[in-house]
JSON list of C-alpha atoms in Angstrom, two decimals:
[
{"chain": "Z", "resi": 1, "resn": "MET", "atom": "CA", "xyz": [-28.80, 41.97, -7.49]},
{"chain": "Z", "resi": 2, "resn": "ARG", "atom": "CA", "xyz": [-31.81, 39.78, -7.18]},
{"chain": "Z", "resi": 3, "resn": "ILE", "atom": "CA", "xyz": [-31.84, 36.01, -6.49]},
{"chain": "Z", "resi": 4, "resn": "SER", "atom": "CA", "xyz": [-34.74, 34.18, -7.94]},
{"chain": "Z", "resi": 5, "resn": "ARG", "atom": "CA", "xyz": [-36.94, 31.98, -5.78]},
{"chain": "Z", "resi": 6, "resn": "SER", "atom": "CA", "xyz": [-36.19, 28.88, -7.84]},
{"chain": "Z", "resi": 7, "resn": "LYS", "atom": "CA", "xyz": [-32.44, 29.23, -7.28]},
{"chain": "Z", "resi": 8, "resn": "GLY", "atom": "CA", "xyz": [-32.97, 29.62, -3.55]},
{"chain": "Z", "resi": 9, "resn": "GLN", "atom": "CA", "xyz": [-35.25, 26.60, -3.43]},
{"chain": "Z", "resi": 10, "resn": "THR", "atom": "CA", "xyz": [-32.69, 24.55, -5.41]},
{"chain": "Z", "resi": 11, "resn": "ALA", "atom": "CA", "xyz": [-29.95, 25.55, -2.96]},
{"chain": "Z", "resi": 12, "resn": "ILE", "atom": "CA", "xyz": [-32.07, 24.49, 0.02]},
{"chain": "Z", "resi": 13, "resn": "GLU", "atom": "CA", "xyz": [-32.92, 21.19, -1.68]},
{"chain": "Z", "resi": 14, "resn": "MET", "atom": "CA", "xyz": [-29.22, 20.55, -2.35]},
{"chain": "Z", "resi": 15, "resn": "ILE", "atom": "CA", "xyz": [-28.34, 21.24, 1.29]},
{"chain": "Z", "resi": 16, "resn": "PHE", "atom": "CA", "xyz": [-31.11, 18.85, 2.36]},
{"chain": "Z", "resi": 17, "resn": "ILE", "atom": "CA", "xyz": [-29.86, 16.10, 0.00]},
{"chain": "Z", "resi": 18, "resn": "LEU", "atom": "CA", "xyz": [-26.25, 16.57, 1.12]},
{"chain": "Z", "resi": 19, "resn": "GLY", "atom": "CA", "xyz": [-27.36, 16.40, 4.76]},
{"chain": "Z", "resi": 20, "resn": "ILE", "atom": "CA", "xyz": [-29.07, 13.07, 4.13]},
{"chain": "Z", "resi": 21, "resn": "LEU", "atom": "CA", "xyz": [-25.92, 11.75, 2.39]},
{"chain": "Z", "resi": 22, "resn": "PHE", "atom": "CA", "xyz": [-23.67, 12.84, 5.28]},
{"chain": "Z", "resi": 23, "resn": "ILE", "atom": "CA", "xyz": [-25.97, 11.27, 7.87]},
{"chain": "Z", "resi": 24, "resn": "GLY", "atom": "CA", "xyz": [-25.90, 8.03, 5.86]},
{"chain": "Z", "resi": 25, "resn": "LEU", "atom": "CA", "xyz": [-22.11, 8.09, 5.75]},
{"chain": "Z", "resi": 26, "resn": "ILE", "atom": "CA", "xyz": [-21.90, 8.75, 9.47]},
{"chain": "Z", "resi": 27, "resn": "MET", "atom": "CA", "xyz": [-24.06, 5.69, 10.10]},
{"chain": "Z", "resi": 28, "resn": "ILE", "atom": "CA", "xyz": [-22.32, 3.35, 7.62]},
{"chain": "Z", "resi": 29, "resn": "VAL", "atom": "CA", "xyz": [-18.60, 4.16, 7.98]},
{"chain": "Z", "resi": 30, "resn": "PRO", "atom": "CA", "xyz": [-18.13, 3.12, 11.66]},
{"chain": "Z", "resi": 31, "resn": "SER", "atom": "CA", "xyz": [-19.66, -0.33, 11.14]},
{"chain": "Z", "resi": 32, "resn": "TYR", "atom": "CA", "xyz": [-17.59, -0.81, 7.99]},
{"chain": "Z", "resi": 33, "resn": "THR", "atom": "CA", "xyz": [-14.32, 0.08, 9.72]},
{"chain": "Z", "resi": 34, "resn": "ASP", "atom": "CA", "xyz": [-15.17, -2.14, 12.71]},
{"chain": "Z", "resi": 35, "resn": "ASN", "atom": "CA", "xyz": [-15.84, -5.14, 10.43]},
{"chain": "Z", "resi": 36, "resn": "ASN", "atom": "CA", "xyz": [-12.72, -4.34, 8.43]},
{"chain": "Z", "resi": 37, "resn": "THR", "atom": "CA", "xyz": [-10.61, -4.31, 11.63]},
{"chain": "Z", "resi": 38, "resn": "ASN", "atom": "CA", "xyz": [-11.97, -7.71, 12.65]},
{"chain": "Z", "resi": 39, "resn": "ILE", "atom": "CA", "xyz": [-11.25, -9.15, 9.21]},
{"chain": "Z", "resi": 40, "resn": "MET", "atom": "CA", "xyz": [-7.71, -7.77, 9.26]},
{"chain": "Z", "resi": 41, "resn": "ILE", "atom": "CA", "xyz": [-7.00, -9.24, 12.71]},
{"chain": "Z", "resi": 42, "resn": "VAL", "atom": "CA", "xyz": [-8.20, -12.70, 11.69]},
{"chain": "Z", "resi": 43, "resn": "SER", "atom": "CA", "xyz": [-6.32, -12.67, 8.38]},
{"chain": "Z", "resi": 44, "resn": "TYR", "atom": "CA", "xyz": [-3.07, -11.46, 9.98]},
{"chain": "Z", "resi": 45, "resn": "VAL", "atom": "CA", "xyz": [-3.22, -14.13, 12.70]},
{"chain": "Z", "resi": 46, "resn": "ARG", "atom": "CA", "xyz": [-3.97, -16.82, 10.11]},
{"chain": "Z", "resi": 47, "resn": "SER", "atom": "CA", "xyz": [-1.09, -15.66, 7.92]},
{"chain": "Z", "resi": 48, "resn": "SER", "atom": "CA", "xyz": [1.36, -15.61, 10.82]},
{"chain": "Z", "resi": 49, "resn": "LEU", "atom": "CA", "xyz": [0.21, -19.03, 12.01]},
{"chain": "Z", "resi": 50, "resn": "SER", "atom": "CA", "xyz": [0.64, -20.46, 8.51]},
{"chain": "Z", "resi": 51, "resn": "LYS", "atom": "CA", "xyz": [4.22, -19.18, 8.44]},
{"chain": "Z", "resi": 52, "resn": "ALA", "atom": "CA", "xyz": [4.97, -20.88, 11.76]},
{"chain": "Z", "resi": 53, "resn": "ILE", "atom": "CA", "xyz": [3.39, -24.20, 10.78]},
{"chain": "Z", "resi": 54, "resn": "ASP", "atom": "CA", "xyz": [5.17, -24.21, 7.41]},
{"chain": "Z", "resi": 55, "resn": "TYR", "atom": "CA", "xyz": [8.45, -23.51, 9.20]},
{"chain": "Z", "resi": 56, "resn": "LEU", "atom": "CA", "xyz": [7.95, -26.42, 11.61]},
{"chain": "Z", "resi": 57, "resn": "ASN", "atom": "CA", "xyz": [6.82, -28.79, 8.86]},
{"chain": "Z", "resi": 58, "resn": "THR", "atom": "CA", "xyz": [9.83, -27.90, 6.71]},
{"chain": "Z", "resi": 59, "resn": "GLY", "atom": "CA", "xyz": [12.21, -28.69, 9.57]},
{"chain": "Z", "resi": 60, "resn": "VAL", "atom": "CA", "xyz": [15.02, -26.40, 8.45]},
{"chain": "Z", "resi": 61, "resn": "MET", "atom": "CA", "xyz": [16.30, -23.96, 11.08]},
{"chain": "Z", "resi": 62, "resn": "THR", "atom": "CA", "xyz": [17.19, -20.35, 10.41]},
{"chain": "Z", "resi": 63, "resn": "ASP", "atom": "CA", "xyz": [18.86, -17.66, 12.49]},
{"chain": "Z", "resi": 64, "resn": "ASP", "atom": "CA", "xyz": [16.20, -15.08, 11.61]},
{"chain": "Z", "resi": 65, "resn": "GLU", "atom": "CA", "xyz": [13.99, -13.72, 14.37]},
{"chain": "Z", "resi": 66, "resn": "PRO", "atom": "CA", "xyz": [11.41, -14.55, 15.64]},
{"chain": "Z", "resi": 67, "resn": "TYR", "atom": "CA", "xyz": [12.02, -18.08, 14.31]},
{"chain": "Z", "resi": 68, "resn": "LYS", "atom": "CA", "xyz": [15.34, -18.47, 16.12]},
{"chain": "Z", "resi": 69, "resn": "SER", "atom": "CA", "xyz": [14.12, -17.69, 19.62]},
{"chain": "Z", "resi": 70, "resn": "THR", "atom": "CA", "xyz": [10.63, -19.18, 19.44]},
{"chain": "Z", "resi": 71, "resn": "LEU", "atom": "CA", "xyz": [10.46, -22.05, 16.96]},
{"chain": "Z", "resi": 72, "resn": "ASN", "atom": "CA", "xyz": [14.02, -23.39, 16.79]},
{"chain": "Z", "resi": 73, "resn": "PRO", "atom": "CA", "xyz": [13.92, -24.73, 20.38]},
{"chain": "Z", "resi": 74, "resn": "LEU", "atom": "CA", "xyz": [10.69, -26.54, 19.49]},
{"chain": "Z", "resi": 75, "resn": "LEU", "atom": "CA", "xyz": [12.13, -27.79, 16.21]},
{"chain": "Z", "resi": 76, "resn": "SER", "atom": "CA", "xyz": [15.08, -29.31, 18.07]},
{"chain": "Z", "resi": 77, "resn": "GLN", "atom": "CA", "xyz": [12.63, -31.43, 20.13]},
{"chain": "Z", "resi": 78, "resn": "ILE", "atom": "CA", "xyz": [10.82, -32.76, 17.06]},
{"chain": "Z", "resi": 79, "resn": "THR", "atom": "CA", "xyz": [12.49, -35.85, 15.60]},
{"chain": "Z", "resi": 80, "resn": "GLU", "atom": "CA", "xyz": [10.19, -36.31, 12.59]},
{"chain": "Z", "resi": 81, "resn": "ASN", "atom": "CA", "xyz": [8.13, -34.19, 10.23]},
{"chain": "Z", "resi": 82, "resn": "PRO", "atom": "CA", "xyz": [5.22, -33.16, 12.46]},
{"chain": "Z", "resi": 83, "resn": "HIS", "atom": "CA", "xyz": [2.71, -32.79, 9.61]},
{"chain": "Z", "resi": 84, "resn": "LEU", "atom": "CA", "xyz": [1.00, -30.00, 11.54]},
{"chain": "Z", "resi": 85, "resn": "SER", "atom": "CA", "xyz": [-2.11, -28.51, 9.97]},
{"chain": "Z", "resi": 86, "resn": "ILE", "atom": "CA", "xyz": [-4.81, -26.08, 10.96]},
{"chain": "Z", "resi": 87, "resn": "LYS", "atom": "CA", "xyz": [-7.86, -28.19, 11.72]},
{"chain": "Z", "resi": 88, "resn": "ASN", "atom": "CA", "xyz": [-10.15, -25.44, 12.99]},
{"chain": "Z", "resi": 89, "resn": "PHE", "atom": "CA", "xyz": [-9.81, -21.65, 13.16]},
{"chain": "Z", "resi": 90, "resn": "THR", "atom": "CA", "xyz": [-12.65, -19.68, 14.73]},
{"chain": "Z", "resi": 91, "resn": "SER", "atom": "CA", "xyz": [-13.06, -16.11, 15.90]},
{"chain": "Z", "resi": 92, "resn": "GLU", "atom": "CA", "xyz": [-15.55, -14.30, 18.08]},
{"chain": "Z", "resi": 93, "resn": "GLU", "atom": "CA", "xyz": [-15.67, -10.54, 17.81]},
{"chain": "Z", "resi": 94, "resn": "SER", "atom": "CA", "xyz": [-17.06, -7.93, 20.16]},
{"chain": "Z", "resi": 95, "resn": "ILE", "atom": "CA", "xyz": [-16.74, -4.17, 20.29]},
{"chain": "Z", "resi": 96, "resn": "SER", "atom": "CA", "xyz": [-13.53, -4.25, 22.32]},
{"chain": "Z", "resi": 97, "resn": "GLU", "atom": "CA", "xyz": [-11.90, -7.61, 21.61]},
{"chain": "Z", "resi": 98, "resn": "VAL", "atom": "CA", "xyz": [-11.41, -10.49, 19.21]},
{"chain": "Z", "resi": 99, "resn": "ASN", "atom": "CA", "xyz": [-11.05, -14.04, 20.56]},
{"chain": "Z", "resi": 100, "resn": "ILE", "atom": "CA", "xyz": [-9.39, -16.50, 18.20]},
{"chain": "Z", "resi": 101, "resn": "THR", "atom": "CA", "xyz": [-9.42, -20.24, 18.88]},
{"chain": "Z", "resi": 102, "resn": "ILE", "atom": "CA", "xyz": [-7.08, -22.42, 16.84]},
{"chain": "Z", "resi": 103, "resn": "LEU", "atom": "CA", "xyz": [-7.05, -26.20, 16.70]},
{"chain": "Z", "resi": 104, "resn": "ILE", "atom": "CA", "xyz": [-3.91, -27.71, 15.18]},
{"chain": "Z", "resi": 105, "resn": "SER", "atom": "CA", "xyz": [-3.73, -31.39, 14.32]},
{"chain": "Z", "resi": 106, "resn": "THR", "atom": "CA", "xyz": [-0.86, -33.83, 13.86]},
{"chain": "Z", "resi": 107, "resn": "PRO", "atom": "CA", "xyz": [-1.07, -37.53, 13.02]},
{"chain": "Z", "resi": 108, "resn": "TYR", "atom": "CA", "xyz": [1.77, -38.42, 15.40]},
{"chain": "Z", "resi": 109, "resn": "LEU", "atom": "CA", "xyz": [1.34, -39.12, 19.09]},
{"chain": "Z", "resi": 110, "resn": "SER", "atom": "CA", "xyz": [4.98, -38.16, 19.74]},
{"chain": "Z", "resi": 111, "resn": "ILE", "atom": "CA", "xyz": [4.29, -34.64, 18.41]},
{"chain": "Z", "resi": 112, "resn": "GLN", "atom": "CA", "xyz": [1.01, -34.34, 20.28]},
{"chain": "Z", "resi": 113, "resn": "ASN", "atom": "CA", "xyz": [2.91, -35.18, 23.49]},
{"chain": "Z", "resi": 114, "resn": "LEU", "atom": "CA", "xyz": [4.80, -31.90, 22.94]},
{"chain": "Z", "resi": 115, "resn": "ASN", "atom": "CA", "xyz": [1.44, -30.09, 23.17]},
{"chain": "Z", "resi": 116, "resn": "ALA", "atom": "CA", "xyz": [2.50, -27.64, 25.91]},
{"chain": "Z", "resi": 117, "resn": "SER", "atom": "CA", "xyz": [5.72, -26.74, 24.08]},
{"chain": "Z", "resi": 118, "resn": "ILE", "atom": "CA", "xyz": [3.96, -26.35, 20.75]},
{"chain": "Z", "resi": 119, "resn": "VAL", "atom": "CA", "xyz": [1.23, -24.15, 22.24]},
{"chain": "Z", "resi": 120, "resn": "SER", "atom": "CA", "xyz": [3.60, -21.87, 24.17]},
{"chain": "Z", "resi": 121, "resn": "ASN", "atom": "CA", "xyz": [6.15, -21.56, 21.35]},
{"chain": "Z", "resi": 122, "resn": "LEU", "atom": "CA", "xyz": [3.53, -20.92, 18.67]},
{"chain": "Z", "resi": 123, "resn": "THR", "atom": "CA", "xyz": [1.80, -18.36, 20.87]},
{"chain": "Z", "resi": 124, "resn": "GLU", "atom": "CA", "xyz": [5.10, -16.59, 21.49]},
{"chain": "Z", "resi": 125, "resn": "PHE", "atom": "CA", "xyz": [5.92, -16.68, 17.77]},
{"chain": "Z", "resi": 126, "resn": "LEU", "atom": "CA", "xyz": [2.51, -15.26, 16.83]},
{"chain": "Z", "resi": 127, "resn": "GLU", "atom": "CA", "xyz": [2.83, -12.40, 19.30]},
{"chain": "Z", "resi": 128, "resn": "LYS", "atom": "CA", "xyz": [6.33, -11.45, 18.09]},
{"chain": "Z", "resi": 129, "resn": "ASP", "atom": "CA", "xyz": [5.49, -11.86, 14.39]},
{"chain": "Z", "resi": 130, "resn": "LEU", "atom": "CA", "xyz": [2.23, -9.91, 14.63]},
{"chain": "Z", "resi": 131, "resn": "VAL", "atom": "CA", "xyz": [3.96, -7.02, 16.40]},
{"chain": "Z", "resi": 132, "resn": "GLU", "atom": "CA", "xyz": [6.93, -7.03, 14.03]},
{"chain": "Z", "resi": 133, "resn": "ASN", "atom": "CA", "xyz": [5.13, -7.49, 10.70]},
{"chain": "Z", "resi": 134, "resn": "TYR", "atom": "CA", "xyz": [1.48, -6.50, 11.09]},
{"chain": "Z", "resi": 135, "resn": "ARG", "atom": "CA", "xyz": [1.44, -3.41, 13.34]},
{"chain": "Z", "resi": 136, "resn": "PHE", "atom": "CA", "xyz": [-0.03, -5.09, 16.39]},
{"chain": "Z", "resi": 137, "resn": "THR", "atom": "CA", "xyz": [1.04, -3.75, 19.77]},
{"chain": "Z", "resi": 138, "resn": "ASN", "atom": "CA", "xyz": [1.89, -5.76, 22.86]},
{"chain": "Z", "resi": 139, "resn": "ASN", "atom": "CA", "xyz": [1.85, -3.63, 25.98]},
{"chain": "Z", "resi": 140, "resn": "THR", "atom": "CA", "xyz": [2.08, -5.46, 29.28]},
{"chain": "Z", "resi": 141, "resn": "GLY", "atom": "CA", "xyz": [1.35, -8.80, 27.67]},
{"chain": "Z", "resi": 142, "resn": "ILE", "atom": "CA", "xyz": [-1.88, -7.69, 25.98]},
{"chain": "Z", "resi": 143, "resn": "LEU", "atom": "CA", "xyz": [-1.94, -8.03, 22.20]},
{"chain": "Z", "resi": 144, "resn": "ARG", "atom": "CA", "xyz": [-3.89, -5.24, 20.47]},
{"chain": "Z", "resi": 145, "resn": "TYR", "atom": "CA", "xyz": [-4.77, -4.16, 16.96]},
{"chain": "Z", "resi": 146, "resn": "GLY", "atom": "CA", "xyz": [-6.92, -1.19, 15.95]},
{"chain": "Z", "resi": 147, "resn": "GLY", "atom": "CA", "xyz": [-7.85, -0.51, 19.57]},
{"chain": "Z", "resi": 148, "resn": "LYS", "atom": "CA", "xyz": [-9.10, -4.07, 20.07]},
{"chain": "Z", "resi": 149, "resn": "ARG", "atom": "CA", "xyz": [-7.68, -6.65, 22.44]},
{"chain": "Z", "resi": 150, "resn": "VAL", "atom": "CA", "xyz": [-6.70, -9.86, 20.64]},
{"chain": "Z", "resi": 151, "resn": "ASN", "atom": "CA", "xyz": [-6.83, -13.16, 22.56]},
{"chain": "Z", "resi": 152, "resn": "ILE", "atom": "CA", "xyz": [-5.39, -16.25, 20.90]},
{"chain": "Z", "resi": 153, "resn": "GLU", "atom": "CA", "xyz": [-5.95, -19.77, 22.21]},
{"chain": "Z", "resi": 154, "resn": "ILE", "atom": "CA", "xyz": [-4.17, -22.71, 20.59]},
{"chain": "Z", "resi": 155, "resn": "ASP", "atom": "CA", "xyz": [-4.66, -26.44, 21.12]},
{"chain": "Z", "resi": 156, "resn": "VAL", "atom": "CA", "xyz": [-2.91, -29.39, 19.47]},
{"chain": "Z", "resi": 157, "resn": "VAL", "atom": "CA", "xyz": [-4.73, -32.68, 18.89]},
{"chain": "Z", "resi": 158, "resn": "ARG", "atom": "CA", "xyz": [-3.92, -35.95, 17.22]},
{"chain": "Z", "resi": 159, "resn": "GLY", "atom": "CA", "xyz": [-5.97, -36.45, 14.15]}
]
C-alpha cells in the first residue's frame, strides 16, 4: 500500500494547524476563566447585598437563616425605614484576591449612627449568604471563591 506525497503533506499541514489552534486555546482559556471568576464574585456579592438591603428596608422580620441571626437584631434597633441604598460598589482584582468596597447611604442620621452595627451585621450576613447560596467557602474567617480570597469592606454614610 502506497501513500501519496500529497496526502502526507495534507496530514502534516493539518497537524500544524491543529497545533496552532491548541496553543491559542491554551493562551486564551486561562485569562477568560480568571475574568469570569472575578465577574462571578462581584455579581454574587452584589446580589447578596441587595437581598440584605431590601430586607432591612422592608422592615419585616423572618425566622429564616441567615436573616434571623444577622439582620433581625439590627432590624430591632431601627425605628424607621432606613432607606438604605448602594451608593458606590467598587472592586479591585488581582491574581489571588478580589477586594470589594461598598458604600451604603441613608438619609437619616439616626440610621447612620448605627454604622458599626450595620457594617458588622451586613458583613456577617454576606459571609453566611455567600457560603450558603453561592458556593463560597469560609475557612478560618477567610472568604474564598474559585481559589481567590474575597475581602469585603462596607461603610455607611448619610446622603
